[in-house]
XYZ file of C-alpha atoms in Angstrom:
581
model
C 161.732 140.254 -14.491
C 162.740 141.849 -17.700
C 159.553 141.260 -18.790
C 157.107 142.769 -16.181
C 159.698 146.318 -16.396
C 158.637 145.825 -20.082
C 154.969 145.995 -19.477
C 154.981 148.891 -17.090
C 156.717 150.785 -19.388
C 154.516 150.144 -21.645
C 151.822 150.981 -19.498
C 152.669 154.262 -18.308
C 153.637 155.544 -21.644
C 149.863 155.147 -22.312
C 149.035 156.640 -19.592
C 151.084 159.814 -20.890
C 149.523 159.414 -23.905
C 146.392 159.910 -23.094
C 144.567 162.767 -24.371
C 143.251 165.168 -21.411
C 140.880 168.205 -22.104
C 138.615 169.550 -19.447
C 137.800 172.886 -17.632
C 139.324 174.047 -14.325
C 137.055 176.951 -12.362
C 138.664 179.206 -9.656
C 135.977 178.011 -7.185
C 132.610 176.386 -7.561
C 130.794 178.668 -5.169
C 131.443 182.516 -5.138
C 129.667 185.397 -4.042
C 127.425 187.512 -6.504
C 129.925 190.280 -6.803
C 132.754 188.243 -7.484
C 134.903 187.695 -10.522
C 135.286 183.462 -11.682
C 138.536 182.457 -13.564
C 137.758 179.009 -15.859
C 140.330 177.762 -18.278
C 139.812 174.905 -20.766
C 143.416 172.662 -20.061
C 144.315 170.412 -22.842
C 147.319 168.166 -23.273
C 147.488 168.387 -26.933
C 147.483 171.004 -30.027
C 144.112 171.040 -31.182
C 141.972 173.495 -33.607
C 138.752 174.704 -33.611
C 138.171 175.602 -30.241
C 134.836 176.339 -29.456
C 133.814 177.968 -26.042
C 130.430 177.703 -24.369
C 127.721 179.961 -24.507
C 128.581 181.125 -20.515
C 124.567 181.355 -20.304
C 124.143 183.050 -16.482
C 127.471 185.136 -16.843
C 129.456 187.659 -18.250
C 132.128 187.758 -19.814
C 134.797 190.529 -18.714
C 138.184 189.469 -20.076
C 139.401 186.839 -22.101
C 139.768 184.424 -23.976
C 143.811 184.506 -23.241
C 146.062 181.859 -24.859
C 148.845 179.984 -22.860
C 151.042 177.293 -24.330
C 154.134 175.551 -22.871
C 156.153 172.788 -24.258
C 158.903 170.916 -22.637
C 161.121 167.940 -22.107
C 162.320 166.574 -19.045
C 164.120 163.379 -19.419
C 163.936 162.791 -22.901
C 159.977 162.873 -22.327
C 158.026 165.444 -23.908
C 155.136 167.575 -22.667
C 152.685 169.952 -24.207
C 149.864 171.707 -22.383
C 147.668 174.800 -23.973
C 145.091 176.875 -22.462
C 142.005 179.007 -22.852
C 141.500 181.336 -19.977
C 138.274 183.822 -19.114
C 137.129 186.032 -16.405
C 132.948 185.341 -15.526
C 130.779 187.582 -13.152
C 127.342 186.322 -12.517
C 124.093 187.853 -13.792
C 122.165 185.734 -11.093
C 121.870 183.970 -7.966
C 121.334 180.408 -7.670
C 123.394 177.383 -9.556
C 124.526 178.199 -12.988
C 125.755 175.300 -15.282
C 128.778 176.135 -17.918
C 127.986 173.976 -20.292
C 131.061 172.028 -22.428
C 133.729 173.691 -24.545
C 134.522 171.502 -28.141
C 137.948 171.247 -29.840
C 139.298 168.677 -32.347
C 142.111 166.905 -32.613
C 143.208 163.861 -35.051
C 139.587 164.158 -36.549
C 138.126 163.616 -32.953
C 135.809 166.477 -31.258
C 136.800 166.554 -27.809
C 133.975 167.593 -24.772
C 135.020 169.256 -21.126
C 132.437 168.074 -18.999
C 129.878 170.721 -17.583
C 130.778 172.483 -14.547
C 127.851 174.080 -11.875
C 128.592 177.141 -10.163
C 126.633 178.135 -6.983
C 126.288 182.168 -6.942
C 125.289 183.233 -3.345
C 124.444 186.843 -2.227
C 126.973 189.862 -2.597
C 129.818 190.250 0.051
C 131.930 192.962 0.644
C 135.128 193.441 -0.734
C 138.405 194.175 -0.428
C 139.795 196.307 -2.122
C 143.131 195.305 -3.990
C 146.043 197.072 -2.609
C 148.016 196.166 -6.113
C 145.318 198.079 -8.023
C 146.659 201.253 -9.810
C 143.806 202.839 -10.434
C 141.422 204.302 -7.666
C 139.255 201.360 -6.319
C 135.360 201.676 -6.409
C 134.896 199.264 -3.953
C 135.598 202.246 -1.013
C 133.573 205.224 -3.241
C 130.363 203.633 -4.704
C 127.287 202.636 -1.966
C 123.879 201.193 -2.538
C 121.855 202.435 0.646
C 117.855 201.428 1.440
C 116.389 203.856 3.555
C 114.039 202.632 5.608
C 110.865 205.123 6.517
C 110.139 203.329 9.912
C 111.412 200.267 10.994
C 109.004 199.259 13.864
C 105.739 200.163 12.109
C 101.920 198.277 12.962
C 99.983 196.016 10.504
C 99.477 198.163 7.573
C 100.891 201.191 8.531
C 102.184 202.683 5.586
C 106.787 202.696 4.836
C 109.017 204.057 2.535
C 111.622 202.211 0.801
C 113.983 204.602 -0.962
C 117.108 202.811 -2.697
C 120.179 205.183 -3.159
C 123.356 204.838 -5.076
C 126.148 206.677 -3.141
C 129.298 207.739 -6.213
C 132.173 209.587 -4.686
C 132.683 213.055 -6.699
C 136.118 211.055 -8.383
C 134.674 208.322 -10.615
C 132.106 208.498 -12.823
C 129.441 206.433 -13.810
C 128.327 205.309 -17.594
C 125.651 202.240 -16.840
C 124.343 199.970 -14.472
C 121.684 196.999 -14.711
C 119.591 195.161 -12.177
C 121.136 191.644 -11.214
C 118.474 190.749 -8.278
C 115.302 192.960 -7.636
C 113.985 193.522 -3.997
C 110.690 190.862 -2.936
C 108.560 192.274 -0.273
C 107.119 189.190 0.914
C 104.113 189.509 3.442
C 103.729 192.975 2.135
C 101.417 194.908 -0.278
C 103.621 197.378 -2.333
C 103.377 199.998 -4.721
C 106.787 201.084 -6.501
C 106.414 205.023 -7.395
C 107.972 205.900 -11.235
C 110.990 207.912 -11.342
C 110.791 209.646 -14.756
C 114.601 210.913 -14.614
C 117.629 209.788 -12.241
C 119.022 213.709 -11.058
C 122.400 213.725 -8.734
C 122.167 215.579 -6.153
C 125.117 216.518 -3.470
C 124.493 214.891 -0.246
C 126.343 213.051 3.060
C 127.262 209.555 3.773
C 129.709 208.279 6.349
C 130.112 211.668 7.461
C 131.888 212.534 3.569
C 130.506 214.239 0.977
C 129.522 212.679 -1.994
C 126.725 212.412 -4.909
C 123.893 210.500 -5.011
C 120.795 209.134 -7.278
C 117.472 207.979 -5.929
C 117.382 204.840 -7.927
C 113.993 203.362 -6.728
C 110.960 204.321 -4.622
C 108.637 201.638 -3.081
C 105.286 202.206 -0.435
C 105.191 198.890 1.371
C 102.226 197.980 3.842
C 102.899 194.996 5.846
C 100.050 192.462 5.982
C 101.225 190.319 9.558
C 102.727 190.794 12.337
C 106.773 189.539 13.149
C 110.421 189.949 11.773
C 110.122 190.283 7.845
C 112.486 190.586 6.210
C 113.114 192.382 2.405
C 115.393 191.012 0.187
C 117.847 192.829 -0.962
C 118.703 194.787 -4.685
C 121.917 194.002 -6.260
C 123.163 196.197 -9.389
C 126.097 195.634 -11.730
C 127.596 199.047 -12.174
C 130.284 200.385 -15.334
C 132.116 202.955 -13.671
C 135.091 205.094 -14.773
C 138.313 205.278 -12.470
C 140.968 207.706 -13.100
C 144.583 205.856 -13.273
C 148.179 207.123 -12.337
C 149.164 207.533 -15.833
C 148.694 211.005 -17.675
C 148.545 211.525 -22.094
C 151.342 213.329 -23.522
C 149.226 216.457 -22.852
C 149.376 215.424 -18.892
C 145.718 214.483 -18.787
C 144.893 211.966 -16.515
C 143.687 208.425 -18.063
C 140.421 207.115 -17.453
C 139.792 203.549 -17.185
C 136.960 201.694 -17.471
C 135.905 199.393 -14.630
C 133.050 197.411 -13.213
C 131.598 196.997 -9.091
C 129.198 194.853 -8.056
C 127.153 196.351 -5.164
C 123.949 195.276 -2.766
C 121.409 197.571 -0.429
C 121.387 194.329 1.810
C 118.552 192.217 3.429
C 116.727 194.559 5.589
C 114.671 193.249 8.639
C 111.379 195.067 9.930
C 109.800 194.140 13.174
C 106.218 194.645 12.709
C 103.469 195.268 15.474
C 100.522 193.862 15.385
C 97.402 195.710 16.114
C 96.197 195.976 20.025
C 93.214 193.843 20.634
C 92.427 196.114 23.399
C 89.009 197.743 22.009
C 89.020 196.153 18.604
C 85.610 196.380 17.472
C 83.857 192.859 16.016
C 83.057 194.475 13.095
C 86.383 195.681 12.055
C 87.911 194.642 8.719
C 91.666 195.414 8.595
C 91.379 199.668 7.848
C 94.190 201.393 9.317
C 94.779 205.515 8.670
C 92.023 208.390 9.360
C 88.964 207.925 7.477
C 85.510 209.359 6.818
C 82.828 207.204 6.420
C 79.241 208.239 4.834
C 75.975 206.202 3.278
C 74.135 208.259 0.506
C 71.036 207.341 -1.048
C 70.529 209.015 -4.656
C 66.917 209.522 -3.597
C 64.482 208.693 -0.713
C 61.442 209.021 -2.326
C 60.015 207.040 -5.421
C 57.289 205.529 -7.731
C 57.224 202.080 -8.258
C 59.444 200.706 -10.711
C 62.244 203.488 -10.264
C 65.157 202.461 -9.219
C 67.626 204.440 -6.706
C 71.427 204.087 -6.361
C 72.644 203.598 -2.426
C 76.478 204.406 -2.181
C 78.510 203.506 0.588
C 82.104 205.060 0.248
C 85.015 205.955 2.537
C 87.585 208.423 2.269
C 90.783 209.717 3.721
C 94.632 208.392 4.004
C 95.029 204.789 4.591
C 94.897 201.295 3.483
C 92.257 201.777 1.531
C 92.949 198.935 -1.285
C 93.474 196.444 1.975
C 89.804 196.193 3.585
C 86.268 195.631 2.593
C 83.406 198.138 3.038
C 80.250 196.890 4.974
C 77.441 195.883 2.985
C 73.899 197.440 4.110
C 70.565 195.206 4.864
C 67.288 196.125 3.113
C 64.155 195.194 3.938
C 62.825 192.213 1.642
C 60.334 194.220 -0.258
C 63.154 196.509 -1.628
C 65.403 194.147 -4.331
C 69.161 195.232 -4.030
C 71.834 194.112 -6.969
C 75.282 193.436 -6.199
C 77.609 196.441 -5.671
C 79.898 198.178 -8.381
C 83.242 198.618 -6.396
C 84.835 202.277 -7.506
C 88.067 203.268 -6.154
C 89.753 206.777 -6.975
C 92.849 206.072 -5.063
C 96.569 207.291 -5.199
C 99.772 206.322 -4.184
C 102.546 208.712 -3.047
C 105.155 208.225 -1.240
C 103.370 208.982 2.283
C 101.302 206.394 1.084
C 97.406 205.885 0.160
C 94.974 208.379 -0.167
C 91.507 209.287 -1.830
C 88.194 207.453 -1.506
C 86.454 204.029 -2.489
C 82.794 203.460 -2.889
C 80.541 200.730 -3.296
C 77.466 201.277 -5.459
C 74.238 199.123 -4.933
C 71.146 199.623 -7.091
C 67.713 199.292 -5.198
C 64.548 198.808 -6.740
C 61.290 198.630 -4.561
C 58.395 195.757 -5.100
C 55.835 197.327 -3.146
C 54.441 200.664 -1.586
C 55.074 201.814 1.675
C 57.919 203.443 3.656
C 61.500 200.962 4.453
C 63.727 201.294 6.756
C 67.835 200.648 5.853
C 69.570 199.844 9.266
C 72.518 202.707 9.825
C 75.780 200.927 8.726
C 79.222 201.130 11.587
C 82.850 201.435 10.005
C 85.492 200.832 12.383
C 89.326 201.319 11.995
C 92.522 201.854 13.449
C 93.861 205.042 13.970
C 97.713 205.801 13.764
C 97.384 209.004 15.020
C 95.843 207.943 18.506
C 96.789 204.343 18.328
C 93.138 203.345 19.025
C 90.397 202.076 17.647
C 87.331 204.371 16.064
C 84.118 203.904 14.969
C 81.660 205.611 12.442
C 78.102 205.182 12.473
C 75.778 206.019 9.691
C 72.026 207.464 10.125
C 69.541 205.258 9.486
C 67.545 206.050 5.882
C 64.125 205.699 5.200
C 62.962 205.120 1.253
C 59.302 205.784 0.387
C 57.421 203.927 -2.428
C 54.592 206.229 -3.010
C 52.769 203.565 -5.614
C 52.004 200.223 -6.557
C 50.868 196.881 -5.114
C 50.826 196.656 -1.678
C 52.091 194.070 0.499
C 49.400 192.556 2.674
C 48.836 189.485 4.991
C 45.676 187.961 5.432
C 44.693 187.548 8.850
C 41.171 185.540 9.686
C 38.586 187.438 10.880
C 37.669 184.719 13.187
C 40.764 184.555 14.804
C 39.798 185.687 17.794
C 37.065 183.358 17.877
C 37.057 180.309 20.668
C 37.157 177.117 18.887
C 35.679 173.827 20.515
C 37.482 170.916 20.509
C 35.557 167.544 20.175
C 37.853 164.897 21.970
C 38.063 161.541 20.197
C 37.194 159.195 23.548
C 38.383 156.050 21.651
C 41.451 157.027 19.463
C 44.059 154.872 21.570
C 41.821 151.818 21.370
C 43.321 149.534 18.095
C 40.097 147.273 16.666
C 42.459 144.708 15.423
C 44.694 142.881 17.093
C 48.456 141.673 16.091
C 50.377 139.044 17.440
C 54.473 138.354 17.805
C 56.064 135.795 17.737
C 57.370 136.030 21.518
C 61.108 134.406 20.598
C 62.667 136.896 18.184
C 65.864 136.911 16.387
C 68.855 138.637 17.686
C 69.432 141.845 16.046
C 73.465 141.097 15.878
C 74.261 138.847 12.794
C 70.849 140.166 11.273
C 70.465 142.051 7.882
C 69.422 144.512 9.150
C 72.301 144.962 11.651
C 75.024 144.514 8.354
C 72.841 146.954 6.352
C 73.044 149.489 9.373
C 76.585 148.838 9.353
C 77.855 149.224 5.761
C 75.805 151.637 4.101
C 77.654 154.491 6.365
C 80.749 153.343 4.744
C 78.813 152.910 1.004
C 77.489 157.088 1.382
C 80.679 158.153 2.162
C 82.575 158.186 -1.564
C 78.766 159.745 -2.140
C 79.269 162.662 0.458
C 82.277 163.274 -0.643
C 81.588 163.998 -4.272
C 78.976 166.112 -3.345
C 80.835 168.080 -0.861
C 83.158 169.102 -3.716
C 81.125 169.652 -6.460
C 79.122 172.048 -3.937
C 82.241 173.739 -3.111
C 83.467 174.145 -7.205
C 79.729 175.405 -7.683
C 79.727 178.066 -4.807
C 83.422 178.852 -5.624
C 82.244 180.214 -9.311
C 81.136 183.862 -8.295
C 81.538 184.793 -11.777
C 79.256 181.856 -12.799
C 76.643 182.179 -9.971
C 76.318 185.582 -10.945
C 75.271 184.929 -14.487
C 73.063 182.055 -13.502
C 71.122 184.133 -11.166
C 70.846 187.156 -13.846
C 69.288 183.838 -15.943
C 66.617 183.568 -13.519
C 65.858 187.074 -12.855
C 65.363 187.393 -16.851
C 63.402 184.421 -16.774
C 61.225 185.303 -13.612
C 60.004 188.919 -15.072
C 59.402 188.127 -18.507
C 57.274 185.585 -16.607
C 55.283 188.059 -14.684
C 55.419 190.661 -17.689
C 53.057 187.091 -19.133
C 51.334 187.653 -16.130
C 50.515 191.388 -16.289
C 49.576 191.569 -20.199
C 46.364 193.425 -19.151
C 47.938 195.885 -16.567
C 49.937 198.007 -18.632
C 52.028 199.849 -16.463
C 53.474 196.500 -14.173
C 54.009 194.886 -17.562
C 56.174 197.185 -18.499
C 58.194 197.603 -15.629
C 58.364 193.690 -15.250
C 59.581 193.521 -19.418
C 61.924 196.082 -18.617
C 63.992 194.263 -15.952
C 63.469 190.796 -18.278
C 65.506 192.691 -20.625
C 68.053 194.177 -18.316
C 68.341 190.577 -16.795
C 69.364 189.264 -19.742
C 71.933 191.506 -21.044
C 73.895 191.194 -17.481
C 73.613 187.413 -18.049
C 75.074 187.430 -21.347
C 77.311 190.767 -21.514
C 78.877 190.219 -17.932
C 77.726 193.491 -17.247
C 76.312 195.892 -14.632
C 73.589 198.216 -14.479
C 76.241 200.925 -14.273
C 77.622 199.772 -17.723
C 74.180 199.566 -19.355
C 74.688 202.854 -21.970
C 73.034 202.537 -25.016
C 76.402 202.972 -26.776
C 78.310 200.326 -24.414
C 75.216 197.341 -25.602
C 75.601 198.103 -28.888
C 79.226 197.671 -29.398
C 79.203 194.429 -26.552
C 76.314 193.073 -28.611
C 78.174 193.528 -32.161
C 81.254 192.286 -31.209
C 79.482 188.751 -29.874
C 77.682 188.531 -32.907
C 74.549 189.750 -32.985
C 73.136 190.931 -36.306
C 72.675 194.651 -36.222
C 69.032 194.679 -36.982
C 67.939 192.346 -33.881
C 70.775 195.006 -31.973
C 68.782 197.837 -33.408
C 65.406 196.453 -32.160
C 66.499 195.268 -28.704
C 67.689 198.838 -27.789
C 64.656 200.660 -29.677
C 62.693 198.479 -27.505
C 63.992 198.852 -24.239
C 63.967 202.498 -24.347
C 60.485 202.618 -25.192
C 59.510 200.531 -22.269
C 59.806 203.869 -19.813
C 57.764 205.896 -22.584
C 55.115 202.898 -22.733
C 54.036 203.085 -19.281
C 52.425 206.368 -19.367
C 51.576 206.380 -22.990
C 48.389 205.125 -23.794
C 48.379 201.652 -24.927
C 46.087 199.288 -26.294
C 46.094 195.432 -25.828
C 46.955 194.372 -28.772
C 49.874 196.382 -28.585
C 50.998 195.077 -25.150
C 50.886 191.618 -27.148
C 52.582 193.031 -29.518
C 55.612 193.915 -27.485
C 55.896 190.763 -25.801
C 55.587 189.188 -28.903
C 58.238 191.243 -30.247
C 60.576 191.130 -26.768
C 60.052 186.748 -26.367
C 61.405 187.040 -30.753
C 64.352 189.413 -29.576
C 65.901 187.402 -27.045
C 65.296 184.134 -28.927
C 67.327 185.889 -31.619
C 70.450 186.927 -29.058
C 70.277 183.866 -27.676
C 71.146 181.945 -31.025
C 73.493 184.968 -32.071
C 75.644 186.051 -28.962
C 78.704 183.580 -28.945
């Protein structure tokens, strides 16, 4: 018996022994705007007590130092402490990573603790507090323009920091910025923060516009915007006075959110929506200019299709116009002049298409319908464009032949005998059964054998006509290719050779600048063609010779030095073509 109280004496002795050090939090999940206590609790007198880094927090007080030593029946006990008050930069789980300390020549860990920050609450304010409280006299408000707008209809978000006229404030920082998802936004730059008297809860106080956001909602439903939090200093006068009986100014800190903020969004009436209509809500004006109507052959004219007014008008697409086939139309240059107060959009976009005409004669371009929504009737309109006509007043003319018998009778000679066969061929008349046959397993398989086939294909159709960017330069590649081919063709008409070298040339700088015809300045192609390497000289001659292409077709010109030229354009692009990287 004496033996066993022996042993658990023994026992619990090194139990009491042991060395403890590890890190106690207030709680493990607190609110955004709330303060965390963690001490580091140790059972021994150590040294060299290294905190963590506190990466996700703050630190507003501490460290404090607490030690107690006693004995209680003959057994002695030590305990120390590090103590600190966190507030939370962040939402989300934060790790504390471990706090070091030796003792005996041993480094001793805390193990890692993980906080989970959730969104601000409101607070209470402490009725033990001597100074005035800031939770009751600073407000973060988001004013909300409309509430119950249509798909995008233009709102105002405007955040504002309430400050009773009592405290002051010295700084505040972002913790969580507002998302708008499921709407397009534009925040509007506030170039100085100005307080200005206002009301709030019926009181007066000051205020601050803080932020300024357009939002334009892109579906229909309960969305909700999530909320902006700010850590605010702040200076609260106390209840003690300086021996001149000034009141004392402390320096505090509040936590405050605008709050999630829920808009119901309509969407738009189907009643009377056109089939054409792409998503434009506001009051627009819609118009389709041609640059000219009339030209030669080989001009080229410009064709601009713009709208303009207050609206979406970064949130839709403009209609594209048809063109006959004889009139060659390059893709658009998109142009937007467009602002952003706070009543929203307003200004104009344009599309730009550059037409040039292959043959003579007079075309037709079909008028062109823009419909949208507008706010101001809540209905749907719709604005048609006259239709233009472009004359080509030269060059070749596009003809079909037609027979000149064809209204002739033509006598058919019927073939009495072409059903009768000459030869005869037997079959066998017992025939094998097409199930089990090679034919039937070939019929059978090979569906399953194309498939892996189809499937490849299918994609690398889809990564081909995904590549706009690389379809674009490919088909530049042909155009180059296609009129230095006719310019081959026309080395004895002067005039179409010209025009045909010309667009060879113009071809092939959009194919290898990435450029449009809009950007095609002399002193844009020599800079793009210097900086990808192109020896100045070959630069020097490319532009010298395009320019003189529009001098060359009326000049007189022999032959040879038609030849010449091509000679000289074929030795110019081979050059580029080695140099350009």
């Amino acid at each position: 018996m004496k033996r066993i109280v022996i042993v658990v004496f023994l026992i619990s002795q090194a139990i009491w022994a042991q060395v403890q050090f590890e890190a106690r939090v207030s709680k493990n999940t607190l609110a955004l705007n709330e303060r965390l206590r963690i001490d580091f609790y140790m059972n021994f007198d150590g040294d060299n007590f290294n905190e963590p880094t506190f990466e996700g927090f703050r630190v507003i007080a501490g460290p404090s130092q607490q030690v107690s030593q006693s004995w209680v029946n003959g057994r002695s006990s030590f305990e120390k402490m590090y103590s600190y008050f966190l507030i939370p930069n962040h939402k989300g789980n934060i790790t504390i990573k471990s706090a070091t300390i030796e003792y005996e020549g041993k480094v001793y860990k805390s193990a890692p603790i993980k906080i989970n920050v959730t969104d601000a609450i409101q607070q209470q304010a402490d009725p033990n507090d001597v100074t005035v409280s800031a939770d009751n006299n600073i407000y973060l408000v988001a004013d909300i323009s409309n509430g119950n707008p249509y798909i995008n209809e233009p709102i105002t978000v405007v955040y504002k920091l309430y400050f009773s006229y009592n405290i002051g404030i010295t700084n505040w920082r972002e913790l969580n910025k507002p998302k708008y998802n499921n709407f397009w936004s534009q925040n509007i730059d506030i170039k100085q923060l100005v307080a200005e008297d206002g009301m709030f809860k019926g009181e007066k106080y000051r205020y601050v516009v803080l932020r300024k956001t357009v939002l334009y909602p892109q579906k229909s439903g309960k969305l909700s915007i999530e909320p902006l939090s700010l850590d605010i200093d702040v200076q609260l006068p106390t209840n003690r006075r300086d021996i001149f009986g000034r009141m004392q100014i402390t320096e505090g800190n509040k936590r405050v959110s605008a709050g999630s903020k829920t808009i119901n969004v309509k969407a738009l009436p189907e009643a009377g929506k056109p089939a054409d209509f792409s998503g434009a809500v506001g009051n627009f004006d819609f118009k389709v200019t041609p640059s000219k109507t009339s030209l030669k052959n080989g001009e080229s004219l410009d064709l601009v299709v713009s709208v303009t007014g207050k609206g979406n008008l970064k949130l839709f697409t403009l209609p594209k116009p048809v063109v006959p086939n004889a009139l060659e139309m390059y893709d658009a240059v998109h142009n937007e002049k467009v602002e952003t107060p706070l009543s929203g959009m307003t200004g104009s976009i344009a599309d730009s298409y550059t037409i040039v005409p292959q043959y003579k004669g007079s075309y037709p371009i079909k008028p062109l319908q823009f419909s949208y929504f507008d706010l101001g009737t809540k209905s749907y309109k719709t604005i048609s464009s006259p239709e233009i006509v472009i004359d080509v007043l030269d060059g070749p003319t596009d003809t079909q032949t037609v027979a000149n018998n064809s209204n002739k009778q033509q006598v058919v000679v019927p073939n009495q005998f072409k059903y009768i066969k000459t030869k005869t061929e037997l079959t066998s008349a017992k025939e094998d059964d097409f199930l089990g046959s090679n034919l039937f397993y070939g019929l059978l398989f090979v569906p399953f054998l194309l498939l892996p086939i189809i499937i490849l294909a299918k994609k690398k159709k889809e990564a081909i006509d995904s590549d706009v960017f690389g379809n674009r330069i490919k088909a530049n590649n042909r155009l180059a290719k296609k009129y230095l081919g006719e310019a081959k063709k026309q080395l004895a008409n002067k005039e179409p050779f010209y025009v045909a070298l010309e667009k060879a040339m113009h071809n092939f700088l959009k194919a290898k600048l990435h450029i449009e015809t809009s950007e095609m300045s002399k002193e844009n192609i020599q800079e793009l063609l210097l900086n990808k390497g192109a020896e100045p000289q070959v630069v020097t001659d490319f532009i010298n010779l395009t320019e003189n292409c529009e001098f060359a077709r009326y000049a007189p010109a022999s032959s040879t030095s038609i030849q010449e030229d091509f000679d000289k354009a074929v030795m110019i692009i081979s050059k580029l073509e080695k140099q350009i990287n």
